[in-house]
XYZ file of C-alpha atoms in Angstrom:
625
model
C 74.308 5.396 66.686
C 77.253 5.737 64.297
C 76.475 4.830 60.405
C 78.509 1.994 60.669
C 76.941 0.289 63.181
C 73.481 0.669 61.767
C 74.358 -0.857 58.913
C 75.492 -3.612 60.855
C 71.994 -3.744 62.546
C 70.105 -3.724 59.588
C 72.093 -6.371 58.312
C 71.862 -8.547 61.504
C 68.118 -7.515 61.820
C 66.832 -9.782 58.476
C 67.886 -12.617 60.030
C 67.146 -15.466 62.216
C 67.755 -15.369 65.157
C 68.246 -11.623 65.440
C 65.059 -10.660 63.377
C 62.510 -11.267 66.090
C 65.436 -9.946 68.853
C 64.156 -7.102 71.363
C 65.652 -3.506 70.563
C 67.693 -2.927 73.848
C 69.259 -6.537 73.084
C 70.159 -6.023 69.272
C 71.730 -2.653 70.896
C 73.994 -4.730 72.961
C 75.290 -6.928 70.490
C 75.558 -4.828 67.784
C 77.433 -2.465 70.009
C 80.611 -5.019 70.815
C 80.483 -6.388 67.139
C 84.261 -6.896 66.215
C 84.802 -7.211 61.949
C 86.992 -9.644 60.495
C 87.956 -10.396 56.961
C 88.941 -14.392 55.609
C 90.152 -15.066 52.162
C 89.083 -18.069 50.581
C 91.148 -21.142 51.821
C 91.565 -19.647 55.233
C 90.870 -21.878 58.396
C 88.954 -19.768 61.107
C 88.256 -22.307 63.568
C 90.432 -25.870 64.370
C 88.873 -28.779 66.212
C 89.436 -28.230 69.600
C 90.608 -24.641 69.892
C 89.602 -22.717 72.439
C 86.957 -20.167 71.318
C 85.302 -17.051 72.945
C 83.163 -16.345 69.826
C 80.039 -16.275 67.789
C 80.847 -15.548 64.188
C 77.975 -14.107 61.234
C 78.496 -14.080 58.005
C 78.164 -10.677 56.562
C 79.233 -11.747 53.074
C 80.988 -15.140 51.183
C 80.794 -18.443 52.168
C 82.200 -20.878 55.133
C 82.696 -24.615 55.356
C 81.535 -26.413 58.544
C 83.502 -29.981 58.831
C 83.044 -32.771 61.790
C 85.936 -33.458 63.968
C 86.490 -36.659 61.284
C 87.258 -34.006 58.471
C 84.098 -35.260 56.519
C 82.228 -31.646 55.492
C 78.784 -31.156 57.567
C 77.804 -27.963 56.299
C 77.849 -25.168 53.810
C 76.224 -21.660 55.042
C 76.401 -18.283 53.984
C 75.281 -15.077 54.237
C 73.412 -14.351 57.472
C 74.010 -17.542 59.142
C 76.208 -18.053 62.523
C 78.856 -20.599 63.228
C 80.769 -21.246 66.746
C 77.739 -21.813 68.871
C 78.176 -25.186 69.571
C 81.701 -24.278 71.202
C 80.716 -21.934 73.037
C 77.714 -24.115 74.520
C 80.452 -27.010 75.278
C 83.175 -25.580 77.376
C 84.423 -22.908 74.936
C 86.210 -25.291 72.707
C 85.394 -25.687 68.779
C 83.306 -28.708 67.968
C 83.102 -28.391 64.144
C 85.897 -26.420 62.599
C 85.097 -24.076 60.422
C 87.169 -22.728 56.723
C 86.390 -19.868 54.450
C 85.279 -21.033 50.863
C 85.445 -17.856 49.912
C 86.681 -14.023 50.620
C 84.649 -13.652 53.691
C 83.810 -10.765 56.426
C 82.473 -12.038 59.344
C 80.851 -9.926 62.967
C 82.620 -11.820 65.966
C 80.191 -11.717 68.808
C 82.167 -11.776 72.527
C 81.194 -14.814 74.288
C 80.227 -12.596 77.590
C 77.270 -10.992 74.667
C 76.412 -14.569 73.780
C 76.077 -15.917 77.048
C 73.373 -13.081 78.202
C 71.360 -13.487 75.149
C 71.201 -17.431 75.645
C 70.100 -16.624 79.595
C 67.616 -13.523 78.546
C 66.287 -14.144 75.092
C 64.089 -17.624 74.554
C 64.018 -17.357 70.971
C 68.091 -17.292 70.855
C 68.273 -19.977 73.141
C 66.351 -22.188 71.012
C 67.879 -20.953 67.992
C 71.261 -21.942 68.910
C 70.778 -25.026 70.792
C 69.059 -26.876 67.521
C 70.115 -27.682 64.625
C 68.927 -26.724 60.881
C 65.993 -29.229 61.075
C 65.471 -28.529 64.245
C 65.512 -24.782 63.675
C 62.456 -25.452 60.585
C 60.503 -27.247 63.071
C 60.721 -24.532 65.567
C 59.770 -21.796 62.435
C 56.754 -24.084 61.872
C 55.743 -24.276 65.349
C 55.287 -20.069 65.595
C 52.712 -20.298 62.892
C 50.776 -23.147 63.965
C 50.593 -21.279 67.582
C 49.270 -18.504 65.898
C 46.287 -19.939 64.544
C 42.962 -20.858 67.161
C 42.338 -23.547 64.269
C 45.248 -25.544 65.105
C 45.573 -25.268 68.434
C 41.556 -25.540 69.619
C 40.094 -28.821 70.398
C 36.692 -29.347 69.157
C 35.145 -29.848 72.771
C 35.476 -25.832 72.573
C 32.669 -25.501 70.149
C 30.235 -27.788 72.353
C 27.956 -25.415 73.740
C 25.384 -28.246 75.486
C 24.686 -31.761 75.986
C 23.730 -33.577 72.862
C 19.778 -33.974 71.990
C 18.837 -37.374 71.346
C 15.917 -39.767 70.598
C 15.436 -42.850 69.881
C 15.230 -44.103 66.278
C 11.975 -45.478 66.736
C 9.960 -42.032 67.259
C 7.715 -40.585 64.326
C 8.267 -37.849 62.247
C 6.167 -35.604 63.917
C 7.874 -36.056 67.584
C 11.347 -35.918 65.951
C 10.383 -32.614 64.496
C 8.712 -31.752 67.996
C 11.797 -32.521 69.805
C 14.284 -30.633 67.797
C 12.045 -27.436 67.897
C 11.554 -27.531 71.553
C 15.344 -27.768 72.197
C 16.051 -25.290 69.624
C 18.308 -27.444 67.490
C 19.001 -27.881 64.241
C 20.316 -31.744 64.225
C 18.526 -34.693 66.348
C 21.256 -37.706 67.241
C 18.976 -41.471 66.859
C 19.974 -43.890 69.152
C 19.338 -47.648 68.635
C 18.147 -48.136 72.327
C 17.574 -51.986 71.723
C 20.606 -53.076 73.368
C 22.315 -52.559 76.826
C 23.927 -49.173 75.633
C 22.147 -46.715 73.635
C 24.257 -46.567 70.314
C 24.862 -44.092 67.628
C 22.649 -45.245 64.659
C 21.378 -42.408 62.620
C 21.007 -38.266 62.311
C 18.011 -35.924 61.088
C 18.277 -32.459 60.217
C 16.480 -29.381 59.254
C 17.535 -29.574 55.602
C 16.824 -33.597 55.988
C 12.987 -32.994 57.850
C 12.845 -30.307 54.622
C 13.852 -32.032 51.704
C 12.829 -35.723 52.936
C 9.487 -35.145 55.014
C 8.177 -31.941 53.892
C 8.947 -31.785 49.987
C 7.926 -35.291 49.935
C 4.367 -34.790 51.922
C 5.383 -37.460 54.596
C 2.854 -38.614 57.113
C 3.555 -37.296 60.454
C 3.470 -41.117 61.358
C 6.662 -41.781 59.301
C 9.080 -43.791 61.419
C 11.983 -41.266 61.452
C 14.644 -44.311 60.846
C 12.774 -44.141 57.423
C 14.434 -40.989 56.101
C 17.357 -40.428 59.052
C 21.317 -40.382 57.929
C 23.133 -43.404 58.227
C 26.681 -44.450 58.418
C 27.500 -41.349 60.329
C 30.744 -39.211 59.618
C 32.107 -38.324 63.484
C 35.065 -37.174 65.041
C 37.059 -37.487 68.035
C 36.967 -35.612 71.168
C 40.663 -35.479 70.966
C 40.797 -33.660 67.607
C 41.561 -29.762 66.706
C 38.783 -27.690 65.080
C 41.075 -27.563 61.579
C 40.207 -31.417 62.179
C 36.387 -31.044 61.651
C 36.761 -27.942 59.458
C 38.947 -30.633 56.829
C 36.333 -33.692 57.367
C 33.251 -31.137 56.565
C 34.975 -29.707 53.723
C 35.885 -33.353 52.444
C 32.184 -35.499 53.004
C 30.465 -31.912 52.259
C 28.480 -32.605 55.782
C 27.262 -29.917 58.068
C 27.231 -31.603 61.145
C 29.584 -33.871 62.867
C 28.525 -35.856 66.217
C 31.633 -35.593 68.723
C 32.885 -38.845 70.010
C 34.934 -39.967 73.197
C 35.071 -43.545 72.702
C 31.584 -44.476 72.255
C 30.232 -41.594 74.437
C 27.853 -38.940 72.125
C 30.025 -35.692 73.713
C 27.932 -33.173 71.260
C 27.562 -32.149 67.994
C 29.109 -29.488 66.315
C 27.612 -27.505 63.185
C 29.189 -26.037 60.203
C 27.932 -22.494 61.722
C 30.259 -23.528 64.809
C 33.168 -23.522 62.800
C 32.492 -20.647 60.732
C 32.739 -18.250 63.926
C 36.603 -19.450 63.917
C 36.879 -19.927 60.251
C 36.625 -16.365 58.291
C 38.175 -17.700 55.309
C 34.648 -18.891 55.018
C 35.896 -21.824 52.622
C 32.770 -23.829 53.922
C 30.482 -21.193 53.319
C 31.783 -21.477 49.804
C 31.181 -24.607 49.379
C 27.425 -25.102 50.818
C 26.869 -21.706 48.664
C 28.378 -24.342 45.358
C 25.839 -27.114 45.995
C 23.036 -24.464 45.552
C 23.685 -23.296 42.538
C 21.190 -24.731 39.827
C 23.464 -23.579 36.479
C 27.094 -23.192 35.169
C 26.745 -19.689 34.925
C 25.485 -19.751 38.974
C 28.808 -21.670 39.747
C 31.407 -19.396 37.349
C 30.229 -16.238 39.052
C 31.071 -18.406 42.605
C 34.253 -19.422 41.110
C 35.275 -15.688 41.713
C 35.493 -15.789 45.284
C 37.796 -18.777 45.151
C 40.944 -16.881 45.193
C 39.766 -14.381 48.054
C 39.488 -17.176 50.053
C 42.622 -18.786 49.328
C 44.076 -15.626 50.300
C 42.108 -15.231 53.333
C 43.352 -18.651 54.738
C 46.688 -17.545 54.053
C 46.625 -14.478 55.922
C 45.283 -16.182 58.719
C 48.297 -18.483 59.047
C 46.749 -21.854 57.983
C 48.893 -24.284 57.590
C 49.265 -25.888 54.126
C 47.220 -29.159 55.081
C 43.998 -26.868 55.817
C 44.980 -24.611 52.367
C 45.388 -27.860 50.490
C 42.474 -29.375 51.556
C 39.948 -26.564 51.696
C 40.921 -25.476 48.080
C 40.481 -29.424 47.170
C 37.314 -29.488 48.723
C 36.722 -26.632 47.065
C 37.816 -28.164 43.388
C 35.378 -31.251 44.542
C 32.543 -29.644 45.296
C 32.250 -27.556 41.971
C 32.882 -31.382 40.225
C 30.326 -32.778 42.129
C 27.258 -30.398 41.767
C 28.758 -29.845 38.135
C 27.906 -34.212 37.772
C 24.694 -33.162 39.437
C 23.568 -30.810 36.894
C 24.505 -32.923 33.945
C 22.527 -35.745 35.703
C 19.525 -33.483 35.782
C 20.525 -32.370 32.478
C 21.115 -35.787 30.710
C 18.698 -38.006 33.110
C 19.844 -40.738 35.003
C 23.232 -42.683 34.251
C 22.224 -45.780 32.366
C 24.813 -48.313 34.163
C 26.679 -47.075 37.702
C 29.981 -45.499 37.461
C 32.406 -43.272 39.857
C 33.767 -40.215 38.931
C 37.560 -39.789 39.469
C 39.422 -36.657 41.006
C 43.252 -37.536 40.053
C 46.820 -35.532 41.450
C 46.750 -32.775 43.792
C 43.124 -32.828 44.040
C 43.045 -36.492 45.118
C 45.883 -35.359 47.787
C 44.262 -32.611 49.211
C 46.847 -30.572 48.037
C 45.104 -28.051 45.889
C 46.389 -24.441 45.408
C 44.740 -21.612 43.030
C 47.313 -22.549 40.228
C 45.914 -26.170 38.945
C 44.367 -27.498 36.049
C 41.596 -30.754 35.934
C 42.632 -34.235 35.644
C 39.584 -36.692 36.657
C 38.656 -39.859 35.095
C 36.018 -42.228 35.024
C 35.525 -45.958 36.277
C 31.910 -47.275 34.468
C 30.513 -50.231 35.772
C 31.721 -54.078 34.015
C 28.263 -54.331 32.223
C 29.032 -51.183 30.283
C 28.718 -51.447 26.259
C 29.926 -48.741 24.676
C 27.545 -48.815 21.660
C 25.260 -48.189 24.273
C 26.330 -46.363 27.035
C 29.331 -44.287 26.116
C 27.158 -41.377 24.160
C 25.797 -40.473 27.793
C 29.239 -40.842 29.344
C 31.087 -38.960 27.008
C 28.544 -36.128 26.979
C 28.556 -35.824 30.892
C 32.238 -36.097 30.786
C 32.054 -33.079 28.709
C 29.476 -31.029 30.551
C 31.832 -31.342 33.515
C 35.216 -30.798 32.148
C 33.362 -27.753 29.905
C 31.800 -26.207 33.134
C 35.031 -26.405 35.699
C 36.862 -25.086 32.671
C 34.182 -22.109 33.132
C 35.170 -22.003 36.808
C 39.068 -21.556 36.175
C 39.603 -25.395 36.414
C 41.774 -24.823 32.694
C 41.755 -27.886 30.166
C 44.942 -30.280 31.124
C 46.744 -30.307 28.023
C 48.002 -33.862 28.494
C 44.562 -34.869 28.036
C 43.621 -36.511 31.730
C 39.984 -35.679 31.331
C 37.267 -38.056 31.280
C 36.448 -36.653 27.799
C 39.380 -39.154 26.464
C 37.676 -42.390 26.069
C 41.428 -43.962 26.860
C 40.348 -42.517 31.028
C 36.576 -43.354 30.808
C 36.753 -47.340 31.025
C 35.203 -50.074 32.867
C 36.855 -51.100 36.183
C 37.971 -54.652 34.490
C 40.029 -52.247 32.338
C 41.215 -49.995 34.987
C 42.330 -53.015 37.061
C 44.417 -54.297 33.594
C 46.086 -50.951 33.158
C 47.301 -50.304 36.677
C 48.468 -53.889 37.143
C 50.075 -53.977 33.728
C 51.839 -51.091 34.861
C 52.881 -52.212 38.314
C 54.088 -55.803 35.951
C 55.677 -53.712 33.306
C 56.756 -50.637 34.477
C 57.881 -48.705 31.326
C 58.507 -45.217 31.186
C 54.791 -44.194 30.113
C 53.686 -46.608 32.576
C 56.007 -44.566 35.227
C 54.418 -41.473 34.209
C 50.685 -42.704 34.210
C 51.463 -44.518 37.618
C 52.813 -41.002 39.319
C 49.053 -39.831 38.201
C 46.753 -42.083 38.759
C 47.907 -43.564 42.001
C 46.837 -40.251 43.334
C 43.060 -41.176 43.333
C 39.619 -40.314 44.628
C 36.307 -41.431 43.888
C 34.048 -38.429 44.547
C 30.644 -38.813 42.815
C 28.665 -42.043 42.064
C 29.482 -45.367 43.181
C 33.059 -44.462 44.565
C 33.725 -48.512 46.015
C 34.861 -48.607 42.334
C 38.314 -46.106 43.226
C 38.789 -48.208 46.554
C 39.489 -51.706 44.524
C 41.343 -49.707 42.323
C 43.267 -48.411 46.000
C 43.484 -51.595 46.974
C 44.752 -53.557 44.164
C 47.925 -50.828 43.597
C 48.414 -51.350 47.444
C 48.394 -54.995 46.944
C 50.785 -55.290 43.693
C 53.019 -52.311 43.901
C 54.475 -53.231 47.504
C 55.135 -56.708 46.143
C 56.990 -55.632 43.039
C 60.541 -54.382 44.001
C 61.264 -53.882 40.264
C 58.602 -51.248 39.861
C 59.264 -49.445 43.382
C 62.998 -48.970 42.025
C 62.061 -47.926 38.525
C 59.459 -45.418 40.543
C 62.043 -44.331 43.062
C 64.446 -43.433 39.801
C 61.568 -40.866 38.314
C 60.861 -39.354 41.587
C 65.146 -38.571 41.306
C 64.532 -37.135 38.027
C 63.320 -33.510 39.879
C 66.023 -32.150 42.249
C 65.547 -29.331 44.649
C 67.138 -25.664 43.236
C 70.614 -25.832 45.793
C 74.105 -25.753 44.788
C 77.131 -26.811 45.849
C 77.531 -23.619 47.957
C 74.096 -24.124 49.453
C 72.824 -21.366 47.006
C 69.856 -21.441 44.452
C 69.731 -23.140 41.153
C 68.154 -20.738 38.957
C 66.596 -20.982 35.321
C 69.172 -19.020 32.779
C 66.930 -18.670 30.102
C 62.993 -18.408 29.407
C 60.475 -16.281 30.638
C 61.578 -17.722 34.329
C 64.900 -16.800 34.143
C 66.256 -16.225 37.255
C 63.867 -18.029 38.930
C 63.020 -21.344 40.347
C 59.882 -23.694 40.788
C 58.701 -24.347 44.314
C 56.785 -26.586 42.732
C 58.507 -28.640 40.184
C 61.785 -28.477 42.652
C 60.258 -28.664 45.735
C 56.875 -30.015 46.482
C 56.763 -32.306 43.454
C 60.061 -34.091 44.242
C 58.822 -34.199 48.024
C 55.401 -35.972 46.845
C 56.812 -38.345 44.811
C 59.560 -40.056 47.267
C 56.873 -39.913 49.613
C 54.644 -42.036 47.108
C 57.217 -44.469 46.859
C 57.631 -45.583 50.286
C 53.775 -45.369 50.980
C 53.169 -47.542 47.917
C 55.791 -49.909 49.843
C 54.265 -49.907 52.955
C 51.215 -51.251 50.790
C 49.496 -47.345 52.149
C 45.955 -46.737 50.673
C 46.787 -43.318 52.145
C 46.892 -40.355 49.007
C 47.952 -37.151 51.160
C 51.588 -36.841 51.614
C 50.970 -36.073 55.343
C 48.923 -38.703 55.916
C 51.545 -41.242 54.430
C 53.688 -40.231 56.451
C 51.687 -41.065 59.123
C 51.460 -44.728 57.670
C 55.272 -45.118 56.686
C 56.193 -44.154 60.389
C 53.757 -46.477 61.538
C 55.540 -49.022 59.513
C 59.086 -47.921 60.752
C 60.395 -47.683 57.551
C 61.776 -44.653 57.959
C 62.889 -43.533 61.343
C 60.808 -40.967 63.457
C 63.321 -37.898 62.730
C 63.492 -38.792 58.982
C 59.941 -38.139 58.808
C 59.570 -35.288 61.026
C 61.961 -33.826 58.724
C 60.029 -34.389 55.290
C 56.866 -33.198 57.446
C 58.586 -30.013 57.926
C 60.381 -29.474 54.786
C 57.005 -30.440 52.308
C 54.866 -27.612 54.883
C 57.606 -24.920 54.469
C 58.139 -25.186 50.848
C 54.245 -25.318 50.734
C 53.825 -22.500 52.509
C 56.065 -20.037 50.770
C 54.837 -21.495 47.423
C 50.939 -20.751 49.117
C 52.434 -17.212 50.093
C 54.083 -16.282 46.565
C 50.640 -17.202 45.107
C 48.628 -15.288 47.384
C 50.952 -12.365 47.225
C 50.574 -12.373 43.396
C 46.974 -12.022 43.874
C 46.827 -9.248 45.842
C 49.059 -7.206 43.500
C 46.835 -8.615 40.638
C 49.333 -10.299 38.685
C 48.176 -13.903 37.224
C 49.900 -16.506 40.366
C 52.418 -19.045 39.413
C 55.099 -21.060 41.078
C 58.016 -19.395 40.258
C 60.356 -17.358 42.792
C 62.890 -15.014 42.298
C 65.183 -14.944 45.263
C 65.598 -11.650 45.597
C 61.921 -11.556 46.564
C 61.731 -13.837 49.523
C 62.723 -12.697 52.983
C 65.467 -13.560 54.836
C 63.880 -15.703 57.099
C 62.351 -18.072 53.960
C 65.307 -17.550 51.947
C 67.596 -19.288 55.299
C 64.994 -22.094 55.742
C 64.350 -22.967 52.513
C 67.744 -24.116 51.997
C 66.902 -26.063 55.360
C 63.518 -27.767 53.653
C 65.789 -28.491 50.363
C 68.403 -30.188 51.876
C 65.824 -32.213 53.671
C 64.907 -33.126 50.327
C 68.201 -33.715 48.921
C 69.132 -35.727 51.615
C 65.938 -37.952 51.196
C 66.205 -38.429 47.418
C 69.936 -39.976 48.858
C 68.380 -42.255 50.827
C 65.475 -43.232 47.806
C 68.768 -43.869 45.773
C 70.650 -45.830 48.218
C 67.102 -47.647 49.351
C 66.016 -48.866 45.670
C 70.197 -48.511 44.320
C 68.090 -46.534 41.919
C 70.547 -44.604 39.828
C 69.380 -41.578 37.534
C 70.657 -40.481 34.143
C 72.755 -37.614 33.370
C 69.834 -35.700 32.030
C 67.819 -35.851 35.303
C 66.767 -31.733 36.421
């Protein structure tokens, strides 16, 4: 092959939808390439022309307008034009101008036409749109993983062992080693249907029976688990991987309706999941010191990597890392209970932002708070609070969980209040929505109680639900700050770098990208009245509300997983080369394929900040980055 023409291929060969073509193929087309050169200005295609090609963009930059004149598109470098034509009768739909000095490979329409008839992943490439095209990048992954794609049924390997809750300790215990089980379903057999009441375990019959020197006659429904954590038949093994991670539970009964199908164990999952991120945590709850739990914290960022690798999607990363984060809070709470003796009045401990959200990466810092129970006094009370506060924050400091340098930490008496107070500062700041009220409400509406009594965090859930979708005045001043953050994309659909700084030359998937994405997303589930605090799970409640339309959302739901994921990638990438992980990209290091759809996810984003704006007529200052 002549020089020429592998350059060409190499070109064509970094980008969709040519970089996953077959060799004999990308021979074909790259053999009747024809080159042509536009100057800026120049029209190359006129609404309704006839048109027998597919044009790439080697270099510059080319308008795409509607048949109205209004502009549709912006693309560049690597990305094709004229497909649409040539799918509808050979005639240009949108017609197409240089912006700037541009050399373009014309593709015959005879090459185009095989490729759509022998090559799937063209086909679908040029039948969809950007979106579309995301969705479709998204899809690949998530086939590639037996996490997303497995039902739990799959790990049922018999029929579930059951007993009623009436039997004794010592037929319970009889029962489950005959089987050869480790978990024993109770039914409450008193009515027409046996039903679901209770669970034992090994670790239960250990630390409950045995430690305690039980009789054998010991009703079991004395010591069994309650209030049972299950899942649906219906769901995917990432489902039950989450929900384990989240209620730190190690097994979950499988439900069809109010059919027992099984029960599957945390060992059940591990066999699928070698990022091991549940091992991790049952290793964190048997720790007994700080020091035990720092020398865990060392593994943390393997494992992130190891999900990564594996082609999790940024749900499972976000929530296995936040798991993660909350189970080193919670054992740390443990300790200092053991430590300081019991809490004198009952309180809930507070995980706030991405931890709250499930959205945890390696790069985070703490921000947790406390609720304390109405009788608290602080002349007598707050000495034990403040010094737990501070064994926790001390000890996740220990286990990379850095000081947050704004200060929300339990340690601050201002964040360690009683719930009457917590209830006056969130509705004062739904009622008066200044700009420090703003910023505290973009924090602390991301909550989660996770230690102690945690009904204190759902008033607190229910009471923002309750105000903030009845105050239009504070969902507009909200929906301006979540404007202030735009994603990094020019006018030519290229990237908004930093010019100065140690970032220069870079931008912040995360402060132009995810962050934007998770605040309009707050906005309208805080209008919906959603209790939900994970972006993709208020989603789920703003569709069911219709208040955006189904292709809206599907959008966001694409553009906030691929932004997450090469922000996830960048991270673990860092890792592996040993340098410290951070959020900020240089272009030049992304691929192709990221670099195309990333200006897909952003002007997702754009385009739904437009609609915040136009929703709320929330208009933003100059200043606004």
């Amino acid at each position: 092959m002549q020089a020429e023409l592998i350059d060409i291929r190499n070109h064509m060969a970094q980008y969709p939808p040519f970089d996953e073509m077959p060799e004999e193929l990308m021979d074909q087309v790259v053999g009747g390439v024809e080159v042509e050169y536009f100057r800026a200005g120049t029209q190359i295609l006129e609404f309704g022309q006839d048109n027998t090609w597919l044009y790439y963009i080697r270099s510059g930059a080319v308008e795409i307008f509607r048949r109205s004149g209004e502009l549709y598109n912006r693309i560049g470098e690597g990305d094709i034009f004229g497909q649409f034509g040539l799918l509808m009768n050979k005639t240009v739909r949108f017609p197409a101008k240089a912006l700037e000095d541009t050399l373009v490979y014309r593709i015959p329409e005879a090459t185009f036409q095989y490729l759509f008839e022998n090559d799937d992943g063209f086909a679908d490439f040029v039948e969809t749109e950007d979106r579309s095209r995301l969705r479709s990048a998204l899809s690949r992954r998530e086939k590639s993983n037996d996490l997303m794609t497995s039902k739990v049924t799959r790990l049922i390997a018999r029929t579930p062992v059951s007993a009623p809750c009436t039997v004794r300790l010592q037929e319970a215990a009889r029962i489950m080693t005959d089987q050869g089980v480790s978990a024993l379903l109770l039914m409450d057999e008193s009515g027409e249907h046996p039903i679901l009441k209770g669970i034992i375990t090994d670790r239960d019959l250990r630390t409950r029976a045995v430690t305690e020197a039980l009789p054998s006659e010991t009703p079991i429904s004395d010591i069994m688990s309650e209030g049972l954590i299950t899942i649906r038949a219906s769901a995917y093994i990432f489902e039950a991987m989450l929900m384990m991670l989240h209620n730190n539970v190690h097994h979950l009964p499988v439900m069809d309706k109010d059919e027992v199908r099984g029960v599957i164990a945390l060992s059940d999952i591990v066999k699928y999941e070698s990022q091991s991120s549940l091992y991790l945590v049952s290793n964190i709850y048997h720790q007994n010191d700080v020091k035990g739990l720092k020398k865990i914290s060392r593994d943390v960022p393997d494992t992130f990597v190891r999900m990564v690798n594996e082609d999790a999607n940024s749900h499972m990363i976000g929530s296995a890392m936040a798991g993660i984060g909350r189970s080193f809070t919670q054992r740390l709470l443990e300790l200092g209970e053991e430590k300081l003796g019991p809490p004198p009045i009952p309180y809930c401990f507070m995980a706030l932002g991405s931890m709250a959200r499930d959205e945890q990466l390696v790069v985070t810092d703490q921000d947790n708070a406390m609720i304390l129970d109405d009788s608290f006094v602080p002349e007598e009370h707050d000495e034990y609070f403040l010094a737990l506060a501070k064994f926790v924050s001390d000890g996740l400091a220990e286990c990379g969980y850095t000081y947050c340098t704004g200060e929300i930490m339990a340690t601050n008496p201002k964040w360690r209040q009683p719930l009457r107070v917590w209830k006056g500062y969130f509705t004062d700041w739904i009622e008066n929505p200044k700009a420090e009220a703003l910023l505290n409400s973009n924090i602390f509406f991301d909550l989660d109680g996770i230690h102690g009594n945690t009904g204190f965090a759902e008033e607190l859930k229910a009471l923002v639900a309750e105000k903030a979708s009845h105050s239009q005045r504070f969902l507009t001043l909200l929906a301006r700050n979540a404007l202030n953050r735009t994603p990094p994309l020019g006018f030519f659909r290229t990237f908004v770098l930093e010019e100065d700084g140690q970032h220069r030359k870079t931008f912040n998937l995360k402060r132009r990208g995810t962050a934007p994405l998770s605040d309009l997303i707050r906005v309208h589930a805080l209008a919906c009245g959603s209790r939900a605090q994970n972006s993709f799970e208020r989603l789920k409640v703003i569709g069911q509300t219709k208040l955006l339309l189904e292709d809206d959302l599907g959008n966001l739901r694409d553009a906030l997983e691929f932004i997450s994921i090469v922000r996830i990638r960048h991270q673990a990438l860092a890792i592996e080369d040993g340098r410290k992980p951070d959020n900020n990209v240089r272009p030049e290091d992304l691929s192709p394929f990221e670099r195309s759809h990333l200006k897909d996810a952003f002007q997702v984003v754009s385009n739904a900040q437009k609609f915040l704006r136009f929703r709320y007529n929330a208009q933003v200052g100059r200043n606004a980055q």
